[in-house]
mmCIF file of C-alpha atoms in Angstrom:
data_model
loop_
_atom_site.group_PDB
_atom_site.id
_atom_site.type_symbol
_atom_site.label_atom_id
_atom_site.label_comp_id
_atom_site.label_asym_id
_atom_site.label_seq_id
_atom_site.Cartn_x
_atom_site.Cartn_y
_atom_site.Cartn_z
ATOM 1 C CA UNK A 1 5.495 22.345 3.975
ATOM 2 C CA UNK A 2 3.326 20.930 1.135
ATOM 3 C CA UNK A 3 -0.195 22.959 0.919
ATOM 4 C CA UNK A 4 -2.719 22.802 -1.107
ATOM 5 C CA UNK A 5 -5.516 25.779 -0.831
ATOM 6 C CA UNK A 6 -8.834 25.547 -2.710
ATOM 7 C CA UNK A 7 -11.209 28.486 -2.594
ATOM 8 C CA UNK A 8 -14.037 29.741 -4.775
ATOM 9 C CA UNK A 9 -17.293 27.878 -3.692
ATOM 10 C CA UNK A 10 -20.525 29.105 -3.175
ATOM 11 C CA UNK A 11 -23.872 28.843 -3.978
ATOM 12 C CA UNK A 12 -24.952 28.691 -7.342
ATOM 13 C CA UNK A 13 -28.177 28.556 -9.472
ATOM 14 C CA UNK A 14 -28.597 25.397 -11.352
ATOM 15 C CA UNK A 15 -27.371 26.012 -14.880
ATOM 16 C CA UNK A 16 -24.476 28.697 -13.492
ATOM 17 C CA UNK A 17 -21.116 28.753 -13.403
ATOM 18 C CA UNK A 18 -18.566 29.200 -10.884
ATOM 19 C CA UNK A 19 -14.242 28.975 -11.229
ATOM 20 C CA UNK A 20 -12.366 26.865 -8.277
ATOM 21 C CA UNK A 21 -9.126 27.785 -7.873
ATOM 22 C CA UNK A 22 -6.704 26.039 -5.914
ATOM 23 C CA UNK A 23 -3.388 27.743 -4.729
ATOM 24 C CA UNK A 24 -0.156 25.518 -4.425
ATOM 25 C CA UNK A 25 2.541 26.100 -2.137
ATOM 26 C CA UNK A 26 5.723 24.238 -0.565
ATOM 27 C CA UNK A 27 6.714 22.060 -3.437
ATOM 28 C CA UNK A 28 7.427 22.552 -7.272
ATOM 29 C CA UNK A 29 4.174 23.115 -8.371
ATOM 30 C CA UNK A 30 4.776 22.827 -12.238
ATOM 31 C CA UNK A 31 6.826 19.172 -11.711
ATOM 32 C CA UNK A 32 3.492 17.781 -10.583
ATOM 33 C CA UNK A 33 0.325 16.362 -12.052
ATOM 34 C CA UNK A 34 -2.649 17.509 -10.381
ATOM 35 C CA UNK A 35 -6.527 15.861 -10.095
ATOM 36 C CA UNK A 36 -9.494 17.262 -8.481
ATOM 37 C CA UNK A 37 -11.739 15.424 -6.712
ATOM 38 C CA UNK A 38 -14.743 15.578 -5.099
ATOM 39 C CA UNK A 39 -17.527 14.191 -2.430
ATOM 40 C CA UNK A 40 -20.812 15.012 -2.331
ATOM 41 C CA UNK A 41 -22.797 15.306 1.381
ATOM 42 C CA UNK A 42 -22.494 12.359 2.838
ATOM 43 C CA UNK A 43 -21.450 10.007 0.379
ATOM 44 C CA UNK A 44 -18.159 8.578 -1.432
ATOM 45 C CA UNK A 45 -15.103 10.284 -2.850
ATOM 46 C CA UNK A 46 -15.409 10.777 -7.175
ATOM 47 C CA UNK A 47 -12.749 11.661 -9.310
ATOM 48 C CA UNK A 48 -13.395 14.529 -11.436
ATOM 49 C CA UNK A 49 -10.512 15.700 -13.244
ATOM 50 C CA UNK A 50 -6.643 15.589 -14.122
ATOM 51 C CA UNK A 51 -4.197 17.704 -15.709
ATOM 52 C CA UNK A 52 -0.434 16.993 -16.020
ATOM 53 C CA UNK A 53 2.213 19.281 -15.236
ATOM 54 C CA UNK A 54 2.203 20.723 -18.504
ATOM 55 C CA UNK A 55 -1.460 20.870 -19.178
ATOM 56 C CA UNK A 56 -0.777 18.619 -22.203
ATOM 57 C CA UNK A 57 -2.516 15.752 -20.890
ATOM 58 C CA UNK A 58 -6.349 16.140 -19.683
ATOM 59 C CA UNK A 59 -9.029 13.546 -18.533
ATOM 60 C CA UNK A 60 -12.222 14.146 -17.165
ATOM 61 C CA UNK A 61 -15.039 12.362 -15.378
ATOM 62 C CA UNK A 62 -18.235 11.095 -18.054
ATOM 63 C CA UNK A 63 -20.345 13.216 -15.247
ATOM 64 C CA UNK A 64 -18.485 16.407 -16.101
ATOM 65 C CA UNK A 65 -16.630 16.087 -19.514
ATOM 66 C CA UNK A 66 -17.989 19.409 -21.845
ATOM 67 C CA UNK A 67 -19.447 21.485 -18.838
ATOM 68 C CA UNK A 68 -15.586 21.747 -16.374
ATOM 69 C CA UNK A 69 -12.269 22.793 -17.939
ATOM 70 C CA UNK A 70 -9.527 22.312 -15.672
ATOM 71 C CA UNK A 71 -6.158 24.078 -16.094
ATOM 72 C CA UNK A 72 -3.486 25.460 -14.588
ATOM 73 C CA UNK A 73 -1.070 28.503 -14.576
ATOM 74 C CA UNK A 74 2.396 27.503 -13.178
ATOM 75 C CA UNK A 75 3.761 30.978 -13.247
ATOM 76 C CA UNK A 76 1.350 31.884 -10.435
ATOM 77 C CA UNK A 77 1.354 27.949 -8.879
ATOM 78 C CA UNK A 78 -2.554 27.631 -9.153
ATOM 79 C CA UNK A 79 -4.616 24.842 -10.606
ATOM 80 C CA UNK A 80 -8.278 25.579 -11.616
ATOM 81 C CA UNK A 81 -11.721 23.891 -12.357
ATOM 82 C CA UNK A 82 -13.954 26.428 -14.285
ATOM 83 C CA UNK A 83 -17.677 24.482 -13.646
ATOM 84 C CA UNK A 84 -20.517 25.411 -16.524
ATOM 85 C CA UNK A 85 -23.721 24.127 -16.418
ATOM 86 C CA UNK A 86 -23.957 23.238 -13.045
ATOM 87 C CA UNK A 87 -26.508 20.893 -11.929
ATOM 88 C CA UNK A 88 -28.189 19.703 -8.362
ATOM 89 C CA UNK A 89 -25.718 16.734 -8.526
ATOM 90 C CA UNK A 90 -22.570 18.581 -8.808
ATOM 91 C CA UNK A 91 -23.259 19.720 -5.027
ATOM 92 C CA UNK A 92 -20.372 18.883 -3.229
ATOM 93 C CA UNK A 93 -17.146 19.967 -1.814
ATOM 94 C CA UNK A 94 -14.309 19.898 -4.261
ATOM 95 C CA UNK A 95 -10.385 18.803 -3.173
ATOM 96 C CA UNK A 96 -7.568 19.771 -4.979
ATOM 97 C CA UNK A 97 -5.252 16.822 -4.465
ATOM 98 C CA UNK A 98 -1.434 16.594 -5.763
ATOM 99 C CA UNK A 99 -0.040 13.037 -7.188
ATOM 100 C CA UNK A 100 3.022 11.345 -6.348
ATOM 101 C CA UNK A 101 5.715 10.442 -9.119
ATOM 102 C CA UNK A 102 3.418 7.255 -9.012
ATOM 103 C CA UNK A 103 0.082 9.108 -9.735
ATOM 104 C CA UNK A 104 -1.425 8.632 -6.358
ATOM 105 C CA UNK A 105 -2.632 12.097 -4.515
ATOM 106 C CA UNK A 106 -0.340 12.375 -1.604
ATOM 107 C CA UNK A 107 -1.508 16.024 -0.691
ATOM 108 C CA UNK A 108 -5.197 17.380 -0.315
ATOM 109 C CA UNK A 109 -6.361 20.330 0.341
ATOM 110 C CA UNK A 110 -9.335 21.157 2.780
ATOM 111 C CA UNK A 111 -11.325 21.221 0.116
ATOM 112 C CA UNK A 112 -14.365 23.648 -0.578
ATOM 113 C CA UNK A 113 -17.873 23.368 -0.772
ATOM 114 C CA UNK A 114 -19.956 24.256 -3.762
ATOM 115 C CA UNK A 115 -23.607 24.227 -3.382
ATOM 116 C CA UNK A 116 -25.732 23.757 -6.740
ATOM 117 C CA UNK A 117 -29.869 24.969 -5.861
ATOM 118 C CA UNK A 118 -32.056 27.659 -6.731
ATOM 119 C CA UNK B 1 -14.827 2.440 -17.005
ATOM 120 C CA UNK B 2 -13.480 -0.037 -13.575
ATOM 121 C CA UNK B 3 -16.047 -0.628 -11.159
ATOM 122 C CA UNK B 4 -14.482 -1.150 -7.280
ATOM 123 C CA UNK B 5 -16.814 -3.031 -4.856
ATOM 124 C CA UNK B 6 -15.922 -2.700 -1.026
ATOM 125 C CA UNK B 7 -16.712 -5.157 1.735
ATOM 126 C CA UNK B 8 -17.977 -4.888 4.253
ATOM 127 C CA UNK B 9 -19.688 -1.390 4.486
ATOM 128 C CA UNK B 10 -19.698 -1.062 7.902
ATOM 129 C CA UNK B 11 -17.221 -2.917 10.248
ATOM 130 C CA UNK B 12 -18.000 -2.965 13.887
ATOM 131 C CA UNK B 13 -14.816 -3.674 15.886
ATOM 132 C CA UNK B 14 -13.161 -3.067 19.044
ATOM 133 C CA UNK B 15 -9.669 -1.268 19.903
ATOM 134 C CA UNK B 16 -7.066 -3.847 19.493
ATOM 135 C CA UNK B 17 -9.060 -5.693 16.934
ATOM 136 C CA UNK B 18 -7.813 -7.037 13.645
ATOM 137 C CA UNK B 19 -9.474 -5.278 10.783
ATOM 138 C CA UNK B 20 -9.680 -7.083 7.353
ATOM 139 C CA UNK B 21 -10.995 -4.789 4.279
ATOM 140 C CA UNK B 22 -11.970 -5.855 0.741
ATOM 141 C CA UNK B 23 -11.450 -4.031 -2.771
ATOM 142 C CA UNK B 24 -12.550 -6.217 -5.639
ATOM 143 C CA UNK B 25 -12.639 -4.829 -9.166
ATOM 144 C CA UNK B 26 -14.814 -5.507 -11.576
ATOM 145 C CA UNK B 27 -11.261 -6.368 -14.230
ATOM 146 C CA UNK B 28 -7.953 -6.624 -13.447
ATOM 147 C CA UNK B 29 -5.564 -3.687 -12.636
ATOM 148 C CA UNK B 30 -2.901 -5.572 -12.211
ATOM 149 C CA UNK B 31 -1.292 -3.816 -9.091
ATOM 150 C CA UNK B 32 -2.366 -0.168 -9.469
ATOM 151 C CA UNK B 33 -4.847 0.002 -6.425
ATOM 152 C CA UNK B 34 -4.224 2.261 -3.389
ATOM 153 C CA UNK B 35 -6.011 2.895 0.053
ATOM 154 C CA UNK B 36 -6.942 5.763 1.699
ATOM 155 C CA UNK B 37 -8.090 6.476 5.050
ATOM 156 C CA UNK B 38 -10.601 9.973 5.374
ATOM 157 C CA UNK B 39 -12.301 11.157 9.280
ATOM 158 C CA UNK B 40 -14.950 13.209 9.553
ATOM 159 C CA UNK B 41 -14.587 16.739 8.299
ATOM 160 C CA UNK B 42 -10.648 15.782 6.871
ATOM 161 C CA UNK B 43 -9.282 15.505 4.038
ATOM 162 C CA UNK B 44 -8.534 11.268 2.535
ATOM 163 C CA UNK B 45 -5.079 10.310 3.103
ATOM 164 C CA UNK B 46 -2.887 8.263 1.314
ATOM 165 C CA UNK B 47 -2.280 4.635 3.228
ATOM 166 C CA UNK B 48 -1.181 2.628 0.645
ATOM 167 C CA UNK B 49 -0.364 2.864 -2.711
ATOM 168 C CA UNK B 50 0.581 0.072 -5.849
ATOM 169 C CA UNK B 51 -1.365 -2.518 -3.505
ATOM 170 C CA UNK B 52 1.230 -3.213 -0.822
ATOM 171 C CA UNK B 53 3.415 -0.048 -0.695
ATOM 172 C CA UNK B 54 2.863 2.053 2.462
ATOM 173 C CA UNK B 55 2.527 6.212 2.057
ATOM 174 C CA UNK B 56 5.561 8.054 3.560
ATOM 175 C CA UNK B 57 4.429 8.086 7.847
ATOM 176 C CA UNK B 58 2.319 5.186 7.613
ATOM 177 C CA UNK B 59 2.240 2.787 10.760
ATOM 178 C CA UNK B 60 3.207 -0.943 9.733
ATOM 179 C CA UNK B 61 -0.329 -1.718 11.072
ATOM 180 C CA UNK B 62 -1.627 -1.106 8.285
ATOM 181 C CA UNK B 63 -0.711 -3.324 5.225
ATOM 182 C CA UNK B 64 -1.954 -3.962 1.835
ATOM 183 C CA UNK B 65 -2.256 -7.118 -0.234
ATOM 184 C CA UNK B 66 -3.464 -8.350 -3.023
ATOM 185 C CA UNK B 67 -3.472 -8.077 -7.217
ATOM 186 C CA UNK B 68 -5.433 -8.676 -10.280
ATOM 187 C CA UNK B 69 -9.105 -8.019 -9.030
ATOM 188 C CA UNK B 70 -8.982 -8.480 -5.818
ATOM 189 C CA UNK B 71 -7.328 -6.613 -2.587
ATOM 190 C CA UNK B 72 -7.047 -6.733 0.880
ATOM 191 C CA UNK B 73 -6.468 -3.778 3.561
ATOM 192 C CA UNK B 74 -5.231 -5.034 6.887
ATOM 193 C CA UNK B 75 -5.276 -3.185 10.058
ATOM 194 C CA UNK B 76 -3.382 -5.496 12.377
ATOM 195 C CA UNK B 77 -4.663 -4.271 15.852
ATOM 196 C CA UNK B 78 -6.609 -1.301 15.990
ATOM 197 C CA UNK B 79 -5.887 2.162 17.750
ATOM 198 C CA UNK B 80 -8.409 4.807 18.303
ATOM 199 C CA UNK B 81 -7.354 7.005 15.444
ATOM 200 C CA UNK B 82 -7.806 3.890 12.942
ATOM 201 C CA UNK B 83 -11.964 4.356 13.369
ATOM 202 C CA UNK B 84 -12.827 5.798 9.909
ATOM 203 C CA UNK B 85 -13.899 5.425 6.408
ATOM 204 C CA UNK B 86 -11.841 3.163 3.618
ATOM 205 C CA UNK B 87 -11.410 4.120 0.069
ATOM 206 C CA UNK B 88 -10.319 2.133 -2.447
ATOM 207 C CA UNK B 89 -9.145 4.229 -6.194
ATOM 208 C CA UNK B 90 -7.776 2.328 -9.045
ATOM 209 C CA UNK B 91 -5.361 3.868 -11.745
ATOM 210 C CA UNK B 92 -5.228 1.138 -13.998
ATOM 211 C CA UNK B 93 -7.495 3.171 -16.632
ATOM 212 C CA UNK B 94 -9.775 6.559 -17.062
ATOM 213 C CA UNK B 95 -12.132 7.659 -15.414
ATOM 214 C CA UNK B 96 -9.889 6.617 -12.261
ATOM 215 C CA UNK B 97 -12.703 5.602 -9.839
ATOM 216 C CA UNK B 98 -12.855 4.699 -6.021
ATOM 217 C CA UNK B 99 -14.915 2.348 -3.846
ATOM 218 C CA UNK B 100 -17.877 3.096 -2.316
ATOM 219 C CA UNK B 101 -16.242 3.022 1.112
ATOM 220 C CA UNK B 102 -15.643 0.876 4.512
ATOM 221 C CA UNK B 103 -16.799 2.378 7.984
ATOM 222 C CA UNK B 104 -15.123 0.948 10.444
ATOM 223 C CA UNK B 105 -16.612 1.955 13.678
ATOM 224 C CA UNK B 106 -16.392 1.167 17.412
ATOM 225 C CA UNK B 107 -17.992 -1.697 18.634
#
Protein backbone atom coordinates (compact mmCIF):
# COMPACT_ATOMS: atom_id res chain seq x y z
CA UNK A 1 0.00 0.00 0.00
CA UNK A 2 1.13 3.43 -1.31
CA UNK A 3 1.77 5.98 1.80
CA UNK A 4 2.87 9.02 1.98
CA UNK A 5 3.76 10.46 5.71
CA UNK A 6 4.55 14.16 6.25
CA UNK A 7 5.62 15.31 9.69
CA UNK A 8 7.57 18.26 11.05
CA UNK A 9 5.06 21.21 11.54
CA UNK A 10 4.71 23.45 14.20
CA UNK A 11 4.60 26.76 15.20
CA UNK A 12 7.06 29.07 14.15
CA UNK A 13 8.12 32.76 14.63
CA UNK A 14 7.84 34.81 11.56
CA UNK A 15 11.28 34.96 9.98
CA UNK A 16 12.16 31.10 11.34
CA UNK A 17 12.74 28.13 9.88
CA UNK A 18 11.41 24.78 10.12
CA UNK A 19 12.37 21.23 7.82
CA UNK A 20 9.15 19.05 6.55
CA UNK A 21 9.93 15.80 5.96
CA UNK A 22 7.82 13.44 4.31
CA UNK A 23 8.41 9.58 4.62
CA UNK A 24 7.54 7.31 1.52
CA UNK A 25 6.49 3.89 1.71
CA UNK A 26 4.78 1.05 -0.54
CA UNK A 27 6.11 1.97 -3.91
CA UNK A 28 9.64 2.73 -5.48
CA UNK A 29 10.24 5.82 -4.01
CA UNK A 30 13.34 6.92 -6.14
CA UNK A 31 11.28 6.01 -9.72
CA UNK A 32 8.98 8.87 -8.80
CA UNK A 33 8.81 12.63 -9.07
CA UNK A 34 7.53 14.21 -6.11
CA UNK A 35 5.67 17.95 -5.49
CA UNK A 36 4.57 19.47 -2.36
CA UNK A 37 1.71 21.26 -2.02
CA UNK A 38 -0.08 23.19 0.17
CA UNK A 39 -3.53 24.96 1.49
CA UNK A 40 -3.77 27.53 3.68
CA UNK A 41 -7.01 27.69 6.39
CA UNK A 42 -9.76 27.72 4.56
CA UNK A 43 -8.85 28.49 1.20
CA UNK A 44 -7.55 26.77 -2.19
CA UNK A 45 -4.89 24.17 -2.86
CA UNK A 46 -1.15 26.01 -4.16
CA UNK A 47 1.57 24.29 -5.59
CA UNK A 48 4.76 24.84 -3.95
CA UNK A 49 7.41 22.71 -5.12
CA UNK A 50 8.78 19.73 -7.36
CA UNK A 51 11.69 17.61 -7.50
CA UNK A 52 12.25 14.68 -9.91
CA UNK A 53 13.36 11.39 -9.00
CA UNK A 54 16.81 12.27 -9.25
CA UNK A 55 16.76 15.68 -7.74
CA UNK A 56 18.12 16.95 -11.09
CA UNK A 57 15.15 18.79 -11.98
CA UNK A 58 13.67 21.52 -9.41
CA UNK A 59 10.81 24.16 -9.72
CA UNK A 60 9.43 26.21 -7.21
CA UNK A 61 6.47 28.48 -6.56
CA UNK A 62 7.36 32.69 -7.21
CA UNK A 63 5.85 32.78 -3.40
CA UNK A 64 8.64 30.56 -2.12
CA UNK A 65 11.59 30.40 -4.66
CA UNK A 66 15.06 31.53 -2.43
CA UNK A 67 13.48 30.99 1.14
CA UNK A 68 12.34 26.58 0.61
CA UNK A 69 14.80 24.01 -0.76
CA UNK A 70 13.20 20.87 -1.43
CA UNK A 71 15.14 17.59 -1.78
CA UNK A 72 15.17 14.26 -1.29
CA UNK A 73 17.28 11.25 -0.01
CA UNK A 74 16.23 7.98 -1.79
CA UNK A 75 18.45 5.80 0.27
CA UNK A 76 16.21 6.51 3.27
CA UNK A 77 12.78 7.05 0.85
CA UNK A 78 12.11 10.65 2.28
CA UNK A 79 11.37 13.84 0.43
CA UNK A 80 11.92 17.20 2.26
CA UNK A 81 10.96 20.99 2.21
CA UNK A 82 13.51 22.95 4.40
CA UNK A 83 11.23 26.50 4.86
CA UNK A 84 13.56 29.84 5.67
CA UNK A 85 12.17 32.96 6.18
CA UNK A 86 8.89 32.09 7.02
CA UNK A 87 6.22 34.55 6.83
CA UNK A 88 2.35 34.95 8.18
CA UNK A 89 1.31 33.74 4.66
CA UNK A 90 3.14 30.57 4.54
CA UNK A 91 0.55 29.34 7.34
CA UNK A 92 -0.83 26.36 6.12
CA UNK A 93 -0.79 22.67 6.09
CA UNK A 94 1.69 21.20 3.70
CA UNK A 95 0.93 17.68 1.50
CA UNK A 96 3.46 15.67 0.20
CA UNK A 97 1.85 14.32 -2.95
CA UNK A 98 3.49 11.59 -5.43
CA UNK A 99 2.95 11.99 -9.45
CA UNK A 100 1.91 9.50 -11.82
CA UNK A 101 4.17 8.53 -14.94
CA UNK A 102 1.90 11.42 -16.33
CA UNK A 103 2.89 14.06 -13.65
CA UNK A 104 -0.40 14.17 -11.91
CA UNK A 105 -0.22 13.46 -7.87
CA UNK A 106 -2.02 10.23 -7.47
CA UNK A 107 -0.97 9.81 -3.70
CA UNK A 108 -1.22 12.46 -0.79
CA UNK A 109 -0.35 12.34 2.33
CA UNK A 110 -2.43 13.71 5.37
CA UNK A 111 -0.60 16.48 5.21
CA UNK A 112 0.74 18.68 8.21
CA UNK A 113 0.09 21.89 9.52
CA UNK A 114 2.63 24.62 9.90
CA UNK A 115 1.63 27.65 11.72
CA UNK A 116 3.71 30.97 10.91
CA UNK A 117 2.89 33.86 14.12
CA UNK A 118 4.67 35.31 16.86
CA UNK B 1 2.39 31.87 -15.10
CA UNK B 2 -1.52 30.07 -16.20
CA UNK B 3 -4.29 31.52 -14.46
CA UNK B 4 -7.45 28.77 -13.95
CA UNK B 5 -10.89 30.39 -13.33
CA UNK B 6 -13.66 27.99 -11.86
CA UNK B 7 -17.41 28.31 -12.25
CA UNK B 8 -19.54 28.33 -10.40
CA UNK B 9 -18.13 28.69 -6.78
CA UNK B 10 -20.73 27.25 -5.07
CA UNK B 11 -23.21 24.71 -6.67
CA UNK B 12 -26.34 23.96 -4.81
CA UNK B 13 -27.77 20.60 -5.98
CA UNK B 14 -29.70 17.73 -4.93
CA UNK B 15 -28.76 13.83 -4.77
CA UNK B 16 -29.36 12.49 -8.15
CA UNK B 17 -28.66 15.78 -9.76
CA UNK B 18 -26.49 16.40 -12.77
CA UNK B 19 -23.50 18.46 -11.84
CA UNK B 20 -21.74 20.54 -14.61
CA UNK B 21 -18.22 22.22 -13.51
CA UNK B 22 -16.10 24.79 -15.39
CA UNK B 23 -12.14 25.20 -15.69
CA UNK B 24 -11.21 27.94 -18.10
CA UNK B 25 -7.59 29.01 -18.47
CA UNK B 26 -6.40 32.05 -19.02
CA UNK B 27 -4.05 30.27 -22.44
CA UNK B 28 -4.22 27.16 -23.83
CA UNK B 29 -2.82 23.90 -22.29
CA UNK B 30 -3.71 21.97 -24.81
CA UNK B 31 -4.99 18.82 -22.85
CA UNK B 32 -2.87 18.82 -19.67
CA UNK B 33 -5.72 19.72 -17.11
CA UNK B 34 -6.84 17.30 -14.35
CA UNK B 35 -9.63 17.30 -11.58
CA UNK B 36 -9.56 16.61 -8.21
CA UNK B 37 -12.12 16.07 -5.71
CA UNK B 38 -10.92 17.09 -1.69
CA UNK B 39 -13.77 16.66 1.66
CA UNK B 40 -13.36 18.25 4.60
CA UNK B 41 -10.33 17.39 6.66
CA UNK B 42 -8.96 14.82 3.50
CA UNK B 43 -6.55 14.84 1.46
CA UNK B 44 -7.52 16.03 -2.83
CA UNK B 45 -7.86 13.09 -4.92
CA UNK B 46 -7.12 12.50 -8.28
CA UNK B 47 -10.56 12.29 -10.59
CA UNK B 48 -9.36 12.95 -13.75
CA UNK B 49 -6.34 13.50 -15.36
CA UNK B 50 -5.14 14.75 -19.30
CA UNK B 51 -8.84 16.28 -19.44
CA UNK B 52 -10.92 13.16 -20.04
CA UNK B 53 -8.88 10.28 -18.52
CA UNK B 54 -10.40 8.88 -15.29
CA UNK B 55 -7.85 8.11 -12.06
CA UNK B 56 -7.50 4.33 -11.38
CA UNK B 57 -11.19 3.60 -9.02
CA UNK B 58 -12.98 6.38 -10.42
CA UNK B 59 -16.88 5.91 -10.93
CA UNK B 60 -17.91 6.58 -14.72
CA UNK B 61 -20.08 9.35 -13.14
CA UNK B 62 -17.72 11.41 -13.24
CA UNK B 63 -16.27 12.48 -16.69
CA UNK B 64 -14.09 15.09 -18.05
CA UNK B 65 -14.20 17.11 -21.25
CA UNK B 66 -12.83 19.63 -22.84
CA UNK B 67 -9.26 21.23 -24.39
CA UNK B 68 -7.46 24.32 -25.25
CA UNK B 69 -8.80 26.82 -22.53
CA UNK B 70 -11.64 25.58 -21.59
CA UNK B 71 -12.94 22.30 -19.52
CA UNK B 72 -15.78 20.72 -18.28
CA UNK B 73 -16.23 18.28 -15.10
CA UNK B 74 -19.40 16.25 -15.25
CA UNK B 75 -20.98 14.49 -12.44
CA UNK B 76 -23.79 12.60 -14.14
CA UNK B 77 -26.18 11.97 -11.12
CA UNK B 78 -25.03 12.73 -7.85
CA UNK B 79 -24.42 10.38 -4.73
CA UNK B 80 -23.89 11.57 -1.27
CA UNK B 81 -20.16 11.14 -1.25
CA UNK B 82 -19.91 13.45 -4.53
CA UNK B 83 -20.78 16.75 -2.08
CA UNK B 84 -17.33 18.45 -2.02
CA UNK B 85 -14.88 20.88 -3.30
CA UNK B 86 -13.46 20.87 -7.19
CA UNK B 87 -9.97 21.63 -8.14
CA UNK B 88 -8.81 22.26 -11.25
CA UNK B 89 -4.38 22.11 -11.74
CA UNK B 90 -2.85 22.62 -15.06
CA UNK B 91 0.64 21.14 -16.10
CA UNK B 92 1.00 22.72 -19.25
CA UNK B 93 3.84 25.14 -17.73
CA UNK B 94 5.63 26.29 -14.22
CA UNK B 95 4.46 27.36 -11.58
CA UNK B 96 1.73 24.46 -12.09
CA UNK B 97 -1.32 26.25 -10.57
CA UNK B 98 -4.96 25.13 -9.59
CA UNK B 99 -8.40 26.75 -9.57
CA UNK B 100 -9.79 28.49 -6.98
CA UNK B 101 -12.32 25.73 -6.34
CA UNK B 102 -16.16 24.50 -6.85
CA UNK B 103 -18.37 23.68 -3.68
CA UNK B 104 -20.85 21.67 -4.53
CA UNK B 105 -23.21 21.38 -1.69
CA UNK B 106 -26.64 19.94 -0.83
CA UNK B 107 -29.51 21.69 -1.82
Amino acid sequence: EVQLVESGGGLVQPGGSLRLSCAASGFTFSSYHMNWVRQAPGKGLEWVSHIDMSSGDIHYADSVKGRFTISRDNAKNLLYLQMNSLRDEDTAVYYCARLTRLWWEDYWGQGTLVTVSS
Amino acid sequence: EIVLTQSPATLSLSPGERATLSCRASQTITSFLAWYQQQPGQAPRLLIYDASNRATGIPARFTGSGSGTDFTLTISSLEPEDFAVYYCQQRKSWPRTFGPGTKVDIK
